[in-house]
Structure formats: C-alpha cells, structure tokens
mmCIF file of C-alpha atoms in Angstrom:
data_model
loop_
_atom_site.group_PDB
_atom_site.id
_atom_site.type_symbol
_atom_site.label_atom_id
_atom_site.label_comp_id
_atom_site.label_asym_id
_atom_site.label_seq_id
_atom_site.Cartn_x
_atom_site.Cartn_y
_atom_site.Cartn_z
ATOM 1 C CA UNK D 83 32.468 -18.505 2.512
ATOM 2 C CA UNK D 84 30.463 -16.160 4.703
ATOM 3 C CA UNK D 85 30.575 -13.410 2.071
ATOM 4 C CA UNK D 86 29.425 -15.908 -0.537
ATOM 5 C CA UNK D 87 26.467 -16.924 1.602
ATOM 6 C CA UNK D 88 25.518 -13.280 2.187
ATOM 7 C CA UNK D 89 25.711 -12.524 -1.530
ATOM 8 C CA UNK D 90 23.698 -15.610 -2.408
ATOM 9 C CA UNK D 91 21.148 -14.691 0.230
ATOM 10 C CA UNK D 92 20.863 -11.185 -1.166
ATOM 11 C CA UNK D 93 20.341 -12.520 -4.668
ATOM 12 C CA UNK D 94 17.484 -14.828 -3.674
ATOM 13 C CA UNK D 95 15.839 -12.248 -1.397
ATOM 14 C CA UNK D 96 16.109 -9.607 -4.143
ATOM 15 C CA UNK D 97 14.452 -12.008 -6.571
ATOM 16 C CA UNK D 98 11.558 -12.745 -4.211
ATOM 17 C CA UNK D 99 11.038 -9.044 -3.418
ATOM 18 C CA UNK D 100 11.007 -8.170 -7.114
ATOM 19 C CA UNK D 101 8.414 -10.884 -7.745
ATOM 20 C CA UNK D 102 6.374 -9.552 -4.813
ATOM 21 C CA UNK D 103 6.438 -5.971 -6.129
ATOM 22 C CA UNK D 104 5.740 -7.012 -9.715
ATOM 23 C CA UNK D 105 2.666 -9.029 -8.691
ATOM 24 C CA UNK D 106 1.123 -6.176 -6.705
ATOM 25 C CA UNK D 107 2.202 -3.283 -8.930
ATOM 26 C CA UNK D 108 0.988 -4.844 -12.181
ATOM 27 C CA UNK D 109 -2.557 -6.078 -12.804
ATOM 28 C CA UNK D 110 -2.547 -9.010 -15.226
ATOM 29 C CA UNK D 111 -5.775 -10.868 -14.361
ATOM 30 C CA UNK D 112 -7.161 -10.305 -17.853
ATOM 31 C CA UNK D 113 -4.027 -11.651 -19.559
ATOM 32 C CA UNK D 114 -4.006 -15.469 -19.111
ATOM 33 C CA UNK D 115 -0.419 -15.970 -20.257
ATOM 34 C CA UNK D 116 1.009 -13.187 -18.087
ATOM 35 C CA UNK D 117 -1.124 -14.337 -15.180
ATOM 36 C CA UNK D 118 0.272 -17.858 -15.535
ATOM 37 C CA UNK D 119 3.854 -16.533 -15.685
ATOM 38 C CA UNK D 120 3.318 -14.379 -12.598
ATOM 39 C CA UNK D 121 1.790 -17.365 -10.790
ATOM 40 C CA UNK D 122 4.826 -19.446 -11.699
ATOM 41 C CA UNK D 123 7.171 -16.785 -10.324
ATOM 42 C CA UNK D 124 5.029 -16.608 -7.189
ATOM 43 C CA UNK D 125 5.396 -20.304 -6.421
ATOM 44 C CA UNK D 126 9.131 -20.214 -7.156
ATOM 45 C CA UNK D 127 9.535 -17.292 -4.762
ATOM 46 C CA UNK D 128 7.449 -19.050 -2.107
ATOM 47 C CA UNK D 129 9.562 -22.206 -2.448
ATOM 48 C CA UNK D 130 12.793 -20.222 -2.087
ATOM 49 C CA UNK D 131 11.511 -18.378 0.981
ATOM 50 C CA UNK D 132 10.067 -21.520 2.568
ATOM 51 C CA UNK D 133 13.389 -23.366 2.282
ATOM 52 C CA UNK D 134 15.342 -20.317 3.385
ATOM 53 C CA UNK D 135 13.280 -19.643 6.505
ATOM 54 C CA UNK D 136 13.125 -23.335 7.308
ATOM 55 C CA UNK D 137 16.901 -23.093 7.699
ATOM 56 C CA UNK D 138 16.739 -19.674 9.368
ATOM 57 C CA UNK D 139 13.494 -19.654 11.408
ATOM 58 C CA UNK D 140 12.377 -16.322 12.822
ATOM 59 C CA UNK D 141 10.904 -15.988 16.285
ATOM 60 C CA UNK D 142 7.400 -14.476 16.136
ATOM 61 C CA UNK D 143 7.033 -11.029 17.667
ATOM 62 C CA UNK D 144 4.022 -8.882 18.535
ATOM 63 C CA UNK D 145 3.966 -7.474 14.993
ATOM 64 C CA UNK D 146 3.355 -10.747 13.171
ATOM 65 C CA UNK D 147 1.177 -12.157 15.987
ATOM 66 C CA UNK D 148 -1.250 -9.277 15.514
ATOM 67 C CA UNK D 149 -1.229 -9.805 11.755
ATOM 68 C CA UNK D 150 -1.827 -13.540 12.337
ATOM 69 C CA UNK D 151 -4.893 -12.843 14.515
ATOM 70 C CA UNK D 152 -6.163 -10.458 11.834
ATOM 71 C CA UNK D 153 -5.875 -13.022 9.035
ATOM 72 C CA UNK D 154 -7.165 -15.966 11.115
ATOM 73 C CA UNK D 155 -10.298 -14.033 12.021
ATOM 74 C CA UNK D 156 -10.742 -12.904 8.422
ATOM 75 C CA UNK D 157 -10.426 -16.532 7.312
ATOM 76 C CA UNK D 158 -12.960 -17.599 9.953
ATOM 77 C CA UNK D 159 -15.618 -15.083 8.901
ATOM 78 C CA UNK D 160 -14.977 -15.871 5.226
ATOM 79 C CA UNK D 161 -15.440 -19.611 5.804
ATOM 80 C CA UNK D 162 -18.702 -19.288 7.746
ATOM 81 C CA UNK D 163 -20.070 -17.026 5.013
ATOM 82 C CA UNK D 164 -18.986 -19.523 2.318
ATOM 83 C CA UNK D 165 -17.167 -16.895 0.261
ATOM 84 C CA UNK D 166 -15.373 -17.744 -2.974
ATOM 85 C CA UNK D 167 -12.322 -15.552 -2.323
ATOM 86 C CA UNK D 168 -10.627 -17.710 0.315
ATOM 87 C CA UNK D 169 -7.772 -18.682 -2.023
ATOM 88 C CA UNK D 170 -6.967 -15.009 -2.592
ATOM 89 C CA UNK D 171 -7.057 -14.445 1.173
ATOM 90 C CA UNK D 172 -4.630 -17.299 1.795
ATOM 91 C CA UNK D 173 -2.313 -16.016 -0.944
ATOM 92 C CA UNK D 174 -2.314 -12.555 0.613
ATOM 93 C CA UNK D 175 -1.613 -13.908 4.099
ATOM 94 C CA UNK D 176 1.342 -15.988 2.829
ATOM 95 C CA UNK D 177 2.793 -12.963 1.026
ATOM 96 C CA UNK D 178 2.470 -10.814 4.154
ATOM 97 C CA UNK D 179 4.073 -13.509 6.326
ATOM 98 C CA UNK D 180 7.078 -13.847 4.032
ATOM 99 C CA UNK D 181 7.424 -10.062 3.793
ATOM 100 C CA UNK D 182 7.487 -9.891 7.602
ATOM 101 C CA UNK D 183 10.067 -12.685 7.784
ATOM 102 C CA UNK D 184 12.341 -10.846 5.328
ATOM 103 C CA UNK D 185 12.023 -7.596 7.301
ATOM 104 C CA UNK D 186 12.494 -9.342 10.646
ATOM 105 C CA UNK D 187 15.668 -11.130 9.564
ATOM 106 C CA UNK D 188 17.405 -8.632 7.277
ATOM 107 C CA UNK D 189 16.343 -5.134 8.381
ATOM 108 C CA UNK D 190 18.521 -5.141 11.544
ATOM 109 C CA UNK D 191 21.768 -5.445 9.562
ATOM 110 C CA UNK D 192 20.795 -4.945 5.915
ATOM 111 C CA UNK D 193 18.041 -2.317 5.944
ATOM 112 C CA UNK D 194 19.496 -0.361 3.009
ATOM 113 C CA UNK D 195 19.546 -3.519 0.866
ATOM 114 C CA UNK D 196 15.871 -4.285 1.544
ATOM 115 C CA UNK D 197 14.684 -0.727 0.952
ATOM 116 C CA UNK D 198 16.873 -0.232 -2.117
ATOM 117 C CA UNK D 199 15.577 -3.459 -3.662
ATOM 118 C CA UNK D 200 11.971 -2.340 -3.125
ATOM 119 C CA UNK D 201 12.742 1.083 -4.607
ATOM 120 C CA UNK D 202 14.351 -0.314 -7.743
ATOM 121 C CA UNK D 203 11.585 -2.897 -8.199
ATOM 122 C CA UNK D 204 8.787 -0.326 -7.905
ATOM 123 C CA UNK D 205 10.703 2.139 -10.088
ATOM 124 C CA UNK D 206 11.212 -0.478 -12.808
ATOM 125 C CA UNK D 207 7.476 -1.207 -12.837
ATOM 126 C CA UNK D 208 6.639 2.502 -13.101
ATOM 127 C CA UNK D 209 9.167 3.094 -15.891
ATOM 128 C CA UNK D 210 8.036 0.027 -17.829
ATOM 129 C CA UNK D 211 4.404 1.115 -17.579
ATOM 130 C CA UNK D 212 5.409 4.577 -18.820
ATOM 131 C CA UNK D 213 7.097 3.052 -21.874
ATOM 132 C CA UNK D 214 3.952 1.022 -22.570
ATOM 133 C CA UNK D 215 1.881 4.200 -22.328
ATOM 134 C CA UNK D 216 4.071 5.811 -24.971
ATOM 135 C CA UNK D 217 3.419 2.848 -27.271
ATOM 136 C CA UNK D 218 -0.272 2.507 -26.260
ATOM 137 C CA UNK D 219 -1.376 6.023 -25.206
ATOM 138 C CA UNK D 220 -5.004 5.002 -24.601
ATOM 139 C CA UNK D 221 -4.147 1.975 -22.506
ATOM 140 C CA UNK D 222 -3.747 -1.677 -23.380
ATOM 141 C CA UNK D 223 -7.473 -1.880 -24.068
ATOM 142 C CA UNK D 224 -10.795 -0.295 -23.108
ATOM 143 C CA UNK D 225 -12.883 -1.942 -20.368
ATOM 144 C CA UNK D 226 -16.636 -2.608 -20.586
ATOM 145 C CA UNK D 227 -17.419 0.704 -18.848
ATOM 146 C CA UNK D 228 -15.217 2.716 -21.218
ATOM 147 C CA UNK D 229 -12.167 3.118 -18.964
ATOM 148 C CA UNK D 230 -8.630 2.610 -20.212
ATOM 149 C CA UNK D 231 -6.731 -0.401 -18.844
ATOM 150 C CA UNK D 232 -3.096 0.077 -17.873
ATOM 151 C CA UNK D 233 -0.561 -2.474 -16.696
ATOM 152 C CA UNK D 234 0.304 -0.466 -13.574
ATOM 153 C CA UNK D 235 -2.651 -1.038 -11.257
ATOM 154 C CA UNK D 236 -5.141 -1.737 -14.018
ATOM 155 C CA UNK D 237 -6.821 1.700 -13.901
ATOM 156 C CA UNK D 238 -5.770 5.270 -13.172
ATOM 157 C CA UNK D 239 -7.150 5.183 -9.612
ATOM 158 C CA UNK D 240 -4.893 2.267 -8.639
ATOM 159 C CA UNK D 241 -1.681 3.661 -10.125
ATOM 160 C CA UNK D 242 -1.114 5.771 -7.045
ATOM 161 C CA UNK D 243 -0.424 2.796 -4.766
ATOM 162 C CA UNK D 244 2.844 1.963 -6.536
ATOM 163 C CA UNK D 245 3.883 5.535 -7.303
ATOM 164 C CA UNK D 246 3.422 6.884 -3.774
ATOM 165 C CA UNK D 247 5.105 3.812 -2.273
ATOM 166 C CA UNK D 248 8.111 4.190 -4.585
ATOM 167 C CA UNK D 249 8.403 7.919 -3.811
ATOM 168 C CA UNK D 250 8.073 7.279 -0.060
ATOM 169 C CA UNK D 251 10.829 4.664 0.035
ATOM 170 C CA UNK D 252 13.118 6.571 -2.329
ATOM 171 C CA UNK D 253 12.680 9.789 -0.356
ATOM 172 C CA UNK D 254 13.617 8.017 2.863
ATOM 173 C CA UNK D 255 16.641 6.382 1.231
ATOM 174 C CA UNK D 256 17.893 9.662 -0.219
ATOM 175 C CA UNK D 257 17.539 11.414 3.148
ATOM 176 C CA UNK D 258 19.079 8.550 5.146
ATOM 177 C CA UNK D 259 21.916 7.452 2.859
ATOM 178 C CA UNK D 260 22.301 10.359 0.428
ATOM 179 C CA UNK D 261 21.918 7.996 -2.534
ATOM 180 C CA UNK D 262 19.385 7.374 -5.334
ATOM 181 C CA UNK D 263 18.704 11.121 -5.523
ATOM 182 C CA UNK D 264 18.826 11.046 -9.326
ATOM 183 C CA UNK D 265 16.325 8.191 -9.372
ATOM 184 C CA UNK D 266 14.116 10.240 -7.017
ATOM 185 C CA UNK D 267 14.100 13.155 -9.466
ATOM 186 C CA UNK D 268 13.495 10.948 -12.496
ATOM 187 C CA UNK D 269 10.809 8.991 -10.632
ATOM 188 C CA UNK D 270 8.969 12.181 -9.679
ATOM 189 C CA UNK D 271 9.074 13.489 -13.272
ATOM 190 C CA UNK D 272 7.879 10.218 -14.836
ATOM 191 C CA UNK D 273 5.184 9.836 -12.178
ATOM 192 C CA UNK D 274 3.889 13.375 -12.726
ATOM 193 C CA UNK D 275 3.680 12.795 -16.482
ATOM 194 C CA UNK D 276 1.995 9.424 -15.975
ATOM 195 C CA UNK D 277 -0.664 10.742 -13.579
ATOM 196 C CA UNK D 278 -1.346 13.833 -15.705
ATOM 197 C CA UNK D 279 -1.657 11.546 -18.725
ATOM 198 C CA UNK D 280 -4.286 9.275 -17.150
ATOM 199 C CA UNK D 281 -6.030 12.058 -15.189
ATOM 200 C CA UNK D 282 -5.637 10.669 -11.664
ATOM 201 C CA UNK D 283 -6.206 13.836 -9.642
ATOM 202 C CA UNK D 284 -6.044 12.300 -6.164
ATOM 203 C CA UNK D 285 -2.760 10.523 -6.850
ATOM 204 C CA UNK D 286 -1.419 13.694 -8.480
ATOM 205 C CA UNK D 287 -2.208 15.684 -5.329
ATOM 206 C CA UNK D 288 -0.555 12.964 -3.265
ATOM 207 C CA UNK D 289 2.582 13.048 -5.420
ATOM 208 C CA UNK D 290 2.701 16.852 -5.161
ATOM 209 C CA UNK D 291 2.474 16.715 -1.364
ATOM 210 C CA UNK D 292 5.187 14.047 -1.169
ATOM 211 C CA UNK D 293 7.459 16.151 -3.388
ATOM 212 C CA UNK D 294 6.906 19.329 -1.367
ATOM 213 C CA UNK D 295 7.429 17.498 1.923
ATOM 214 C CA UNK D 296 10.693 16.077 0.588
ATOM 215 C CA UNK D 297 11.891 19.562 -0.360
ATOM 216 C CA UNK D 298 11.056 21.039 3.053
ATOM 217 C CA UNK D 299 14.183 21.441 5.179
ATOM 218 C CA UNK D 300 12.753 23.136 8.262
ATOM 219 C CA UNK D 301 11.872 20.562 10.979
ATOM 220 C CA UNK D 302 9.273 22.955 12.390
ATOM 221 C CA UNK D 303 7.563 23.357 9.018
ATOM 222 C CA UNK D 304 7.603 19.600 8.522
ATOM 223 C CA UNK D 305 5.958 19.040 11.909
ATOM 224 C CA UNK D 306 3.298 21.695 11.262
ATOM 225 C CA UNK D 307 2.587 20.293 7.793
ATOM 226 C CA UNK D 308 2.446 16.746 9.154
ATOM 227 C CA UNK D 309 0.037 17.592 11.998
ATOM 228 C CA UNK D 310 -2.182 19.743 9.779
ATOM 229 C CA UNK D 311 -2.468 16.979 7.221
ATOM 230 C CA UNK D 312 -3.435 14.367 9.841
ATOM 231 C CA UNK D 313 -6.125 16.675 11.267
ATOM 232 C CA UNK D 314 -7.596 17.355 7.809
ATOM 233 C CA UNK D 315 -7.578 13.628 7.044
ATOM 234 C CA UNK D 316 -9.244 12.673 10.348
ATOM 235 C CA UNK D 317 -11.966 15.319 9.981
ATOM 236 C CA UNK D 318 -12.795 14.306 6.409
ATOM 237 C CA UNK D 319 -12.755 10.581 7.267
ATOM 238 C CA UNK D 320 -15.176 11.024 10.181
ATOM 239 C CA UNK D 321 -17.440 13.772 8.903
ATOM 240 C CA UNK D 322 -17.701 12.866 5.213
ATOM 241 C CA UNK D 323 -17.400 9.070 5.141
ATOM 242 C CA UNK D 324 -18.721 7.849 8.487
ATOM 243 C CA UNK D 325 -21.243 10.508 9.512
ATOM 244 C CA UNK D 326 -22.152 11.477 5.925
ATOM 245 C CA UNK D 327 -22.333 15.159 6.846
ATOM 246 C CA UNK D 328 -23.281 17.742 4.230
ATOM 247 C CA UNK D 329 -20.073 19.639 3.473
ATOM 248 C CA UNK D 330 -21.525 22.073 0.925
ATOM 249 C CA UNK D 331 -21.648 24.847 3.536
ATOM 250 C CA UNK D 332 -18.026 24.476 4.608
ATOM 251 C CA UNK D 333 -15.926 26.622 2.286
ATOM 252 C CA UNK D 334 -12.591 25.120 3.315
ATOM 253 C CA UNK D 335 -13.756 21.550 2.741
ATOM 254 C CA UNK D 336 -15.452 22.443 -0.536
ATOM 255 C CA UNK D 337 -12.231 24.100 -1.710
ATOM 256 C CA UNK D 338 -10.178 21.002 -0.876
ATOM 257 C CA UNK D 339 -12.620 18.648 -2.599
ATOM 258 C CA UNK D 340 -13.357 20.705 -5.717
ATOM 259 C CA UNK D 341 -10.198 22.750 -6.268
ATOM 260 C CA UNK D 342 -7.474 20.520 -4.827
ATOM 261 C CA UNK D 343 -8.788 16.995 -5.424
ATOM 262 C CA UNK D 344 -10.799 18.040 -8.519
ATOM 263 C CA UNK D 345 -13.874 16.034 -7.491
ATOM 264 C CA UNK D 346 -17.533 16.919 -7.006
ATOM 265 C CA UNK D 347 -19.109 16.887 -3.537
ATOM 266 C CA UNK D 348 -20.173 13.270 -4.033
ATOM 267 C CA UNK D 349 -16.484 12.363 -4.515
ATOM 268 C CA UNK D 350 -17.246 11.054 -8.023
ATOM 269 C CA UNK D 351 -20.184 9.001 -6.754
ATOM 270 C CA UNK D 352 -18.332 7.490 -3.810
ATOM 271 C CA UNK D 353 -20.759 8.852 -1.205
ATOM 272 C CA UNK D 354 -23.442 6.540 -2.652
ATOM 273 C CA UNK D 355 -21.036 3.593 -2.384
ATOM 274 C CA UNK D 356 -20.234 4.539 1.238
ATOM 275 C CA UNK D 357 -23.934 4.654 2.132
ATOM 276 C CA UNK D 358 -24.500 1.222 0.585
ATOM 277 C CA UNK D 359 -21.417 -0.083 2.395
ATOM 278 C CA UNK D 360 -22.728 1.164 5.727
ATOM 279 C CA UNK D 361 -25.986 -0.684 4.994
ATOM 280 C CA UNK D 362 -23.988 -3.887 4.505
ATOM 281 C CA UNK D 363 -22.256 -3.244 7.823
ATOM 282 C CA UNK D 364 -25.632 -2.933 9.551
ATOM 283 C CA UNK D 365 -26.558 -6.417 8.267
ATOM 284 C CA UNK D 366 -23.558 -8.000 10.034
ATOM 285 C CA UNK D 367 -21.889 -5.426 12.293
ATOM 286 C CA UNK D 368 -19.793 -7.758 14.451
ATOM 287 C CA UNK D 369 -18.122 -10.233 12.082
ATOM 288 C CA UNK D 370 -18.911 -8.735 8.672
ATOM 289 C CA UNK D 371 -19.446 -10.715 5.475
ATOM 290 C CA UNK D 372 -15.979 -12.183 4.936
ATOM 291 C CA UNK D 373 -13.715 -11.556 1.958
ATOM 292 C CA UNK D 374 -16.047 -11.529 -1.027
ATOM 293 C CA UNK D 375 -15.493 -11.514 -4.776
ATOM 294 C CA UNK D 376 -15.735 -8.503 -7.053
ATOM 295 C CA UNK D 377 -19.007 -9.921 -8.412
ATOM 296 C CA UNK D 378 -20.494 -9.912 -4.896
ATOM 297 C CA UNK D 379 -19.470 -6.291 -4.401
ATOM 298 C CA UNK D 380 -20.767 -5.220 -7.802
ATOM 299 C CA UNK D 381 -24.174 -6.776 -7.108
ATOM 300 C CA UNK D 382 -24.527 -4.896 -3.813
ATOM 301 C CA UNK D 383 -22.527 -1.708 -4.288
ATOM 302 C CA UNK D 384 -22.527 -1.245 -8.042
ATOM 303 C CA UNK D 385 -18.703 -1.211 -7.941
ATOM 304 C CA UNK D 386 -15.993 -3.723 -7.076
ATOM 305 C CA UNK D 387 -14.917 -2.191 -3.747
ATOM 306 C CA UNK D 388 -16.131 -0.049 -0.843
ATOM 307 C CA UNK D 389 -13.758 2.755 -1.905
ATOM 308 C CA UNK D 390 -12.700 3.271 1.713
ATOM 309 C CA UNK D 391 -10.186 1.308 3.768
ATOM 310 C CA UNK D 392 -12.122 1.458 7.058
ATOM 311 C CA UNK D 393 -15.453 0.551 5.456
ATOM 312 C CA UNK D 394 -13.547 -2.249 3.736
ATOM 313 C CA UNK D 395 -12.591 -3.629 7.166
ATOM 314 C CA UNK D 396 -16.154 -3.303 8.465
ATOM 315 C CA UNK D 397 -17.745 -5.005 5.471
ATOM 316 C CA UNK D 398 -15.194 -7.831 5.508
ATOM 317 C CA UNK D 399 -14.959 -8.489 9.233
ATOM 318 C CA UNK D 400 -17.220 -6.114 11.118
ATOM 319 C CA UNK D 401 -16.193 -4.226 14.240
ATOM 320 C CA UNK D 402 -13.806 -7.004 15.301
ATOM 321 C CA UNK D 403 -11.696 -6.724 12.132
ATOM 322 C CA UNK D 404 -11.751 -2.932 12.280
ATOM 323 C CA UNK D 405 -10.445 -3.016 15.857
ATOM 324 C CA UNK D 406 -7.663 -5.431 14.858
ATOM 325 C CA UNK D 407 -6.728 -3.201 11.915
ATOM 326 C CA UNK D 408 -6.644 -0.134 14.173
ATOM 327 C CA UNK D 409 -4.412 -2.034 16.613
ATOM 328 C CA UNK D 410 -2.004 -2.622 13.706
ATOM 329 C CA UNK D 411 -1.969 1.095 12.938
ATOM 330 C CA UNK D 412 -1.468 2.088 16.573
ATOM 331 C CA UNK D 413 1.324 -0.463 17.057
ATOM 332 C CA UNK D 414 3.140 0.747 13.929
ATOM 333 C CA UNK D 415 2.853 4.434 14.880
ATOM 334 C CA UNK D 416 3.916 3.692 18.467
ATOM 335 C CA UNK D 417 7.019 1.828 17.310
ATOM 336 C CA UNK D 418 7.803 4.680 14.920
ATOM 337 C CA UNK D 419 7.471 7.365 17.611
ATOM 338 C CA UNK D 420 9.996 5.565 19.822
ATOM 339 C CA UNK D 421 12.700 5.744 17.141
ATOM 340 C CA UNK D 422 11.644 8.490 14.730
ATOM 341 C CA UNK D 423 14.087 10.621 12.747
ATOM 342 C CA UNK D 424 13.891 13.009 9.791
ATOM 343 C CA UNK D 425 14.332 10.250 7.156
ATOM 344 C CA UNK D 426 11.811 7.905 8.804
ATOM 345 C CA UNK D 427 9.419 10.823 9.231
ATOM 346 C CA UNK D 428 9.172 10.816 5.443
ATOM 347 C CA UNK D 429 7.977 7.194 5.564
ATOM 348 C CA UNK D 430 5.407 8.084 8.223
ATOM 349 C CA UNK D 431 4.153 11.029 6.162
ATOM 350 C CA UNK D 432 3.932 8.754 3.128
ATOM 351 C CA UNK D 433 1.936 6.285 5.207
ATOM 352 C CA UNK D 434 -0.612 8.910 6.281
ATOM 353 C CA UNK D 435 -0.858 10.171 2.710
ATOM 354 C CA UNK D 436 -1.463 6.581 1.637
ATOM 355 C CA UNK D 437 -4.228 6.350 4.259
ATOM 356 C CA UNK D 438 -5.719 9.589 2.916
ATOM 357 C CA UNK D 439 -5.794 8.151 -0.591
ATOM 358 C CA UNK D 440 -7.435 5.025 0.808
ATOM 359 C CA UNK D 441 -10.243 7.204 2.074
ATOM 360 C CA UNK D 442 -11.458 6.949 -1.533
ATOM 361 C CA UNK D 443 -9.754 3.749 -2.722
ATOM 362 C CA UNK D 444 -8.844 0.305 -1.379
ATOM 363 C CA UNK D 445 -5.303 -0.800 -2.135
ATOM 364 C CA UNK D 446 -3.780 -4.280 -1.891
ATOM 365 C CA UNK D 447 -3.098 -5.214 1.727
ATOM 366 C CA UNK D 448 0.496 -6.389 1.075
ATOM 367 C CA UNK D 449 1.329 -2.857 -0.102
ATOM 368 C CA UNK D 450 -0.172 -1.489 3.117
ATOM 369 C CA UNK D 451 1.931 -4.062 4.992
ATOM 370 C CA UNK D 452 5.121 -2.547 3.527
ATOM 371 C CA UNK D 453 4.340 0.741 5.284
ATOM 372 C CA UNK D 454 3.337 -0.968 8.529
ATOM 373 C CA UNK D 455 6.477 -3.122 8.682
ATOM 374 C CA UNK D 456 8.710 -0.149 7.889
ATOM 375 C CA UNK D 457 7.128 1.786 10.757
ATOM 376 C CA UNK D 458 7.153 -1.230 13.082
ATOM 377 C CA UNK D 459 10.884 -1.688 12.537
ATOM 378 C CA UNK D 460 11.812 1.996 12.382
ATOM 379 C CA UNK D 461 14.723 1.467 14.786
ATOM 380 C CA UNK D 462 16.513 -0.580 12.117
ATOM 381 C CA UNK D 463 15.929 2.031 9.411
ATOM 382 C CA UNK D 464 17.848 4.658 11.384
ATOM 383 C CA UNK D 465 21.079 2.694 10.979
ATOM 384 C CA UNK D 466 23.558 4.229 8.550
ATOM 385 C CA UNK D 467 24.925 0.983 7.084
ATOM 386 C CA UNK D 468 25.357 1.145 3.330
#
C-alpha cells in the first residue's frame, strides 16, 4: 500500500511539475486556444496540489517566509498604484508557493525524482520547439516589429531561460547520479543548433560556458573559473548598468561586449532602457511602481521590460523590494556554501550565469525560484538516492 501511495504521489507531482515547466517554457499568450488549454491544466494542477498539501501540510521555513514577505510587499505596492497586473502577480506567487512545497516535502528523500522530472520536462519543451522550427524555420509568425515568434519563450532572447535551466539541472544530475548523460549531450547539440538558428548570442555564450564548465575536471580550475566569472559579472553590473560608465576605453570590457557577446557598446539599445528605468526609480525610489503591464512599460521605456533583473526590482518595488530580493540571493548562496559539492557547484554556476544573462533580460520569476530553491536545499541534493 505504501509503495502504491508513493507511486501515485510521484505521478501527480510529475504531472504538476510538467504543467509548471510547460507554462513557463512556452509562450502562448497570442494563441487563445492554447492559452485556454494551458489555463485549464494550471487549475487542474493547482487543485491536485491544494488537496495534496492539505493532507500533507508543510511547516513554513525561513525560505518561504522570505518569499512570502517579498510577494506581500509587491502586492501592497501594486494595489496602492492601482496596477492591472495583480492577477498575474497572484498567479506567480501561487506557482512559487507550490514549487516550494514540492521541494520542501520531496527533496529530502526523493531529490533525484524532482530534478529528473524537471530535466525531462524542460528537455521535451526544447525538443518540441526544435521540431517546430524545422517545420516553421522563420517562426510561427512575425511580430509587429519584424521579429520571429517562437513557441519556446516567444522570442530568441527568452529562449535562454529554458535552455540554460535544462542544461544546469541535467549537468548536476549527470555529475551526481551518473545518469542522463546521453540526454545532456543531445540537449547541448539541439540547444546549440537552436540558438545559432535564431541568433541569440548571449544565450549561445551562456550555453558555451555551461558546456565548458561541465567538461572541466580540475576542482582548482573550476574554482578559478567560477570566481573570475562572478567578478566580471559584478563589475559589469555595477559599472555599466548602475553607474552608466563609458566602457569604450576599457579594452577588456569592449572585447567581452563586442567579440564575445556580439553586441554594440549600447548593448543593442539597452543602455537607453536602463537610463529610462533609473528615471522611473527616481520617481518612486522606496516602494516603486508595483507590477505593471507591458503596455505601461512600453509607454515609458519603449520596450516591455527593464532588461535588467535588479532594475526590474527597483521599478516594481523600489529599494525595499531590491533589499528583499538580495536577501533571497544571500540566503540561497549561504545555504549552498554550507553543503556544497562538485555536482551542486554546477547548479550554483548555472545560477550565476542565469544572473549574468538577466543583466540584459528579465526572466519569469518562477524559473528564478527553481535555482533559488535548489540552492536553498542543497543539502538534500547531495544525497545519492536513485
């Protein structure tokens, strides 16, 4: 009977995780029928998880309490600013809560099951998108500004969130359990072809770094590479985005931007967006403007996002939200450092690479939450259960 319950539990949790991944990997807002189907799956998954955790309640810990404060404050500032994106905020917060509950309950004894399910779900989305690209090489359709629309992420800049996450989790799993190595190889090949096809240079650089880091076997080289990457990221985040320093005279930085990332010194126009975003921050520096719609952003920034994760926090919730977000990062890294290992180091490197990519993009928060929860519960990922 116990084995039956475990198997049934695994089936329902696998279903809800697959629905979660599918909703955040694919972008179907412009397809009413698909959007309705995805919404239906969402409510079914929520109902399953609600009933399940009603029977198996999880005691809140510092991880979810910090997330709760983050979302409650974000809801507060959104309400007082009368934004029209509150429903999306509530949906996101529910998804993050259920993801935490799954990790909290199952990671201690079934970490490989959770990670493997996420890997296979992300991989399936990437492979399916690749097949669609073969059938529709120029995308499902062309947007109003002439860009191609793809199922995975919607545009080429957003594809990286699913690809890097899949590679990160698969790399950890292969190092920890010695399995899914063939999927890792196939995933890397398909991802390289996909990103070359759509011309996503930043994601391509990220994929290359993840591949090279996976192939490194020297712990010393991994540590040096890791530390060097974090320093480069921190310097670029502070100097280029926040302080808006002129980098044209710095040969090393110019080389990274132009030769490695294949962007101009305005980061494909992002510096203008960052300046406008900082102006919005000055208008409401403490509590921000709340979660706003894409229309609101387009009217003020000319684009639908701030194109930077930290500016995104400042615009949405001011200094208070930024501090809460930084507390989340510090808590996750602290928990990781207490129980780190070579396999979990790959997750941490993937997280920092993800943060580097979010220096120029803003990815869905539930995807960010996957990294944070994996780092927060690193001690469970070091178990060798199969």
